[in-house]
Amino acid sequence: MRTFLALVLGIAAGGAAVWFYCTYRDDPRVRSAEQKLETVAKSARDTAQNELRVLHLRPEDIRDELARSGQVVRRAAVGAGHAIADATADARVTAAIKAKLIASRELSALNISVNTTAGVVTLSGAVSSSEHISKAILLAMETDGVREVVSTLQVRPKAK
């Protein structure tokens, strides 16, 4: 979740910087802020890419696993050994993931079904690219109470 938040903040800061730069282009303070912003944006990008690499959520990893088994499974190491005792926990996890999907500009909450059983989240439906499968899995994995994510999402390009 921190990685996603850092990425969103980096993008927002980048947009603000572009506007400010266009308005106050020759100010030396702008040049200094521009360098700092570039550093923060690179750091956020590198962190997000590292997270995708560590969890094997790069598009090529997703394509290979889909070709091999037809589904994508990732386990969260932190909570893998703990059973979820609270019967409402699964509903809370499902609701939290659906809320994140609704908030996402790239993923469609209407096209992605979320089911949670004992901390195991199953994502099903259709997305427009393997990158979106990666983002959906990452979004689910960063939700409290998730032990494992199983994705049977299929790539179907958007109809034009």
mmCIF file of C-alpha atoms in Angstrom:
data_model
loop_
_atom_site.group_PDB
_atom_site.id
_atom_site.type_symbol
_atom_site.label_atom_id
_atom_site.label_comp_id
_atom_site.label_asym_id
_atom_site.label_seq_id
_atom_site.Cartn_x
_atom_site.Cartn_y
_atom_site.Cartn_z
ATOM 1 C CA MET A 1 0.000 0.000 0.000
ATOM 2 C CA ARG A 2 2.878 2.361 0.806
ATOM 3 C CA THR A 3 4.361 1.784 -2.622
ATOM 4 C CA PHE A 4 1.067 2.560 -4.307
ATOM 5 C CA LEU A 5 0.615 5.687 -2.167
ATOM 6 C CA ALA A 6 4.170 6.821 -2.965
ATOM 7 C CA LEU A 7 3.492 6.275 -6.664
ATOM 8 C CA VAL A 8 0.246 8.272 -6.559
ATOM 9 C CA LEU A 9 1.900 11.094 -4.609
ATOM 10 C CA GLY A 10 4.800 11.101 -7.070
ATOM 11 C CA ILE A 11 2.433 11.415 -10.014
ATOM 12 C CA ALA A 12 0.464 14.214 -8.332
ATOM 13 C CA ALA A 13 3.644 16.055 -7.437
ATOM 14 C CA GLY A 14 4.848 15.656 -11.018
ATOM 15 C CA GLY A 15 1.684 17.223 -12.410
ATOM 16 C CA ALA A 16 1.951 20.162 -10.024
ATOM 17 C CA ALA A 17 5.605 20.594 -10.906
ATOM 18 C CA VAL A 18 4.874 20.740 -14.636
ATOM 19 C CA TRP A 19 2.293 23.474 -14.131
ATOM 20 C CA PHE A 20 4.582 25.417 -11.822
ATOM 21 C CA TYR A 21 7.545 24.983 -14.160
ATOM 22 C CA CYS A 22 5.586 26.285 -17.132
ATOM 23 C CA THR A 23 4.499 29.298 -15.103
ATOM 24 C CA TYR A 24 7.823 30.136 -13.409
ATOM 25 C CA ARG A 25 10.312 28.593 -15.819
ATOM 26 C CA ASP A 26 13.303 30.925 -15.242
ATOM 27 C CA ASP A 27 13.189 31.088 -11.430
ATOM 28 C CA PRO A 28 16.255 29.407 -9.811
ATOM 29 C CA ARG A 29 14.023 28.031 -7.057
ATOM 30 C CA VAL A 30 12.035 26.196 -9.724
ATOM 31 C CA ARG A 31 15.174 24.550 -11.060
ATOM 32 C CA SER A 32 16.079 23.328 -7.578
ATOM 33 C CA ALA A 33 12.557 22.027 -6.967
ATOM 34 C CA GLU A 34 12.608 20.336 -10.361
ATOM 35 C CA GLN A 35 15.737 18.377 -9.437
ATOM 36 C CA LYS A 36 14.260 17.320 -6.089
ATOM 37 C CA LEU A 37 11.036 16.255 -7.775
ATOM 38 C CA GLU A 38 12.899 14.177 -10.327
ATOM 39 C CA THR A 39 14.702 12.396 -7.507
ATOM 40 C CA VAL A 40 11.430 11.636 -5.684
ATOM 41 C CA ALA A 41 9.708 10.455 -8.871
ATOM 42 C CA LYS A 42 12.614 8.163 -9.757
ATOM 43 C CA SER A 43 12.604 6.753 -6.235
ATOM 44 C CA ALA A 44 8.845 6.061 -6.372
ATOM 45 C CA ARG A 45 9.168 4.436 -9.785
ATOM 46 C CA ASP A 46 12.110 2.292 -8.679
ATOM 47 C CA THR A 47 10.244 1.207 -5.537
ATOM 48 C CA ALA A 48 7.157 0.216 -7.525
ATOM 49 C CA GLN A 49 9.240 -1.668 -10.104
ATOM 50 C CA ASN A 50 11.159 -3.456 -7.355
ATOM 51 C CA GLU A 51 7.886 -4.478 -5.671
ATOM 52 C CA LEU A 52 6.563 -5.859 -8.963
ATOM 53 C CA ARG A 53 9.836 -7.722 -9.537
ATOM 54 C CA VAL A 54 9.941 -9.212 -6.018
ATOM 55 C CA LEU A 55 6.340 -10.434 -6.255
ATOM 56 C CA HIS A 56 6.875 -11.647 -9.830
ATOM 57 C CA LEU A 57 4.122 -9.332 -11.090
ATOM 58 C CA ARG A 58 5.890 -8.030 -14.165
ATOM 59 C CA PRO A 59 3.817 -8.469 -17.340
ATOM 60 C CA GLU A 60 6.139 -11.143 -18.678
ATOM 61 C CA ASP A 61 5.860 -13.115 -15.386
ATOM 62 C CA ILE A 62 2.062 -12.917 -15.592
ATOM 63 C CA ARG A 63 1.992 -14.023 -19.252
ATOM 64 C CA ASP A 64 4.304 -16.982 -18.545
ATOM 65 C CA GLU A 65 2.291 -18.163 -15.557
ATOM 66 C CA LEU A 66 -1.011 -17.750 -17.381
ATOM 67 C CA ALA A 67 0.360 -19.777 -20.292
ATOM 68 C CA ARG A 68 1.597 -22.504 -17.925
ATOM 69 C CA SER A 69 -1.326 -22.882 -15.533
ATOM 70 C CA GLY A 70 -4.170 -20.568 -16.547
ATOM 71 C CA GLN A 71 -4.064 -18.755 -13.204
ATOM 72 C CA VAL A 72 -1.753 -16.545 -11.164
ATOM 73 C CA VAL A 73 -1.146 -17.247 -7.465
ATOM 74 C CA ARG A 74 0.918 -15.101 -5.096
ATOM 75 C CA ARG A 75 1.260 -15.615 -1.338
ATOM 76 C CA ALA A 76 1.861 -12.872 1.197
ATOM 77 C CA ALA A 77 4.715 -14.129 3.371
ATOM 78 C CA VAL A 78 3.738 -12.097 6.428
ATOM 79 C CA GLY A 79 0.316 -13.585 7.051
ATOM 80 C CA ALA A 80 0.603 -16.962 5.379
ATOM 81 C CA GLY A 81 0.793 -18.924 8.641
ATOM 82 C CA HIS A 82 -2.104 -17.199 10.421
ATOM 83 C CA ALA A 83 -5.659 -18.417 10.061
ATOM 84 C CA ILE A 84 -8.388 -15.822 9.945
ATOM 85 C CA ALA A 85 -10.733 -16.550 12.848
ATOM 86 C CA ASP A 86 -13.185 -13.693 12.408
ATOM 87 C CA ALA A 87 -16.049 -14.691 10.106
ATOM 88 C CA THR A 88 -16.527 -11.103 8.946
ATOM 89 C CA ALA A 89 -12.868 -10.655 8.027
ATOM 90 C CA ASP A 90 -13.368 -12.115 4.543
ATOM 91 C CA ALA A 91 -16.228 -9.721 3.833
ATOM 92 C CA ARG A 92 -14.111 -6.787 5.036
ATOM 93 C CA VAL A 93 -11.204 -7.882 2.820
ATOM 94 C CA THR A 94 -13.481 -8.252 -0.214
ATOM 95 C CA ALA A 95 -15.046 -4.845 0.428
ATOM 96 C CA ALA A 96 -11.642 -3.189 0.850
ATOM 97 C CA ILE A 97 -10.367 -4.636 -2.427
ATOM 98 C CA LYS A 98 -13.549 -3.660 -4.280
ATOM 99 C CA ALA A 99 -13.196 -0.119 -2.909
ATOM 100 C CA LYS A 100 -9.617 0.008 -4.205
ATOM 101 C CA LEU A 101 -10.795 -1.228 -7.611
ATOM 102 C CA ILE A 102 -13.473 1.463 -7.698
ATOM 103 C CA ALA A 103 -10.861 4.101 -6.848
ATOM 104 C CA SER A 104 -8.496 2.853 -9.545
ATOM 105 C CA ARG A 105 -8.630 4.697 -12.858
ATOM 106 C CA GLU A 106 -7.084 1.799 -14.777
ATOM 107 C CA LEU A 107 -9.019 -1.161 -13.375
ATOM 108 C CA SER A 108 -12.757 -1.745 -13.664
ATOM 109 C CA ALA A 109 -14.528 -2.881 -10.510
ATOM 110 C CA LEU A 110 -17.407 -4.010 -12.724
ATOM 111 C CA ASN A 111 -15.217 -6.386 -14.748
ATOM 112 C CA ILE A 112 -13.276 -7.878 -11.818
ATOM 113 C CA SER A 113 -14.965 -10.216 -9.366
ATOM 114 C CA VAL A 114 -13.434 -10.542 -5.883
ATOM 115 C CA ASN A 115 -14.065 -13.515 -3.590
ATOM 116 C CA THR A 116 -12.318 -14.050 -0.250
ATOM 117 C CA THR A 117 -12.223 -17.267 1.767
ATOM 118 C CA ALA A 118 -9.999 -17.588 4.862
ATOM 119 C CA GLY A 119 -7.754 -14.781 3.607
ATOM 120 C CA VAL A 120 -7.375 -16.285 0.122
ATOM 121 C CA VAL A 121 -8.560 -13.773 -2.466
ATOM 122 C CA THR A 122 -9.693 -14.955 -5.887
ATOM 123 C CA LEU A 123 -9.822 -12.389 -8.679
ATOM 124 C CA SER A 124 -11.779 -13.335 -11.787
ATOM 125 C CA GLY A 125 -13.120 -11.591 -14.855
ATOM 126 C CA ALA A 126 -11.506 -9.764 -17.727
ATOM 127 C CA VAL A 127 -8.963 -6.960 -18.055
ATOM 128 C CA SER A 128 -7.429 -5.296 -21.087
ATOM 129 C CA SER A 129 -3.752 -6.246 -20.489
ATOM 130 C CA SER A 130 -1.411 -8.380 -18.417
ATOM 131 C CA GLU A 131 -0.209 -5.151 -16.768
ATOM 132 C CA HIS A 132 -3.715 -4.737 -15.365
ATOM 133 C CA ILE A 133 -3.559 -8.268 -13.939
ATOM 134 C CA SER A 134 -0.332 -7.268 -12.169
ATOM 135 C CA LYS A 135 -1.935 -4.113 -10.788
ATOM 136 C CA ALA A 136 -5.040 -5.969 -9.592
ATOM 137 C CA ILE A 137 -2.926 -8.598 -7.814
ATOM 138 C CA LEU A 138 -0.703 -5.950 -6.233
ATOM 139 C CA LEU A 139 -3.758 -3.981 -5.125
ATOM 140 C CA ALA A 140 -5.209 -7.116 -3.489
ATOM 141 C CA MET A 141 -1.893 -8.175 -1.899
ATOM 142 C CA GLU A 142 -1.526 -4.773 -0.252
ATOM 143 C CA THR A 143 -4.830 -5.217 1.595
ATOM 144 C CA ASP A 144 -4.784 -6.158 5.280
ATOM 145 C CA GLY A 145 -5.965 -9.705 5.949
ATOM 146 C CA VAL A 146 -4.881 -11.134 2.586
ATOM 147 C CA ARG A 147 -2.770 -14.304 2.834
ATOM 148 C CA GLU A 148 -2.838 -15.325 -0.816
ATOM 149 C CA VAL A 149 -4.139 -14.029 -4.146
ATOM 150 C CA VAL A 150 -5.319 -16.335 -6.908
ATOM 151 C CA SER A 151 -6.029 -14.664 -10.224
ATOM 152 C CA THR A 152 -8.011 -16.228 -13.021
ATOM 153 C CA LEU A 153 -8.309 -12.861 -14.741
ATOM 154 C CA GLN A 154 -8.210 -13.101 -18.504
ATOM 155 C CA VAL A 155 -6.793 -10.587 -20.936
ATOM 156 C CA ARG A 156 -9.391 -9.344 -23.359
ATOM 157 C CA PRO A 157 -8.589 -6.181 -25.317
ATOM 158 C CA LYS A 158 -11.199 -3.429 -25.117
ATOM 159 C CA ALA A 159 -13.733 -3.412 -27.932
ATOM 160 C CA LYS A 160 -13.447 -0.325 -30.099
#
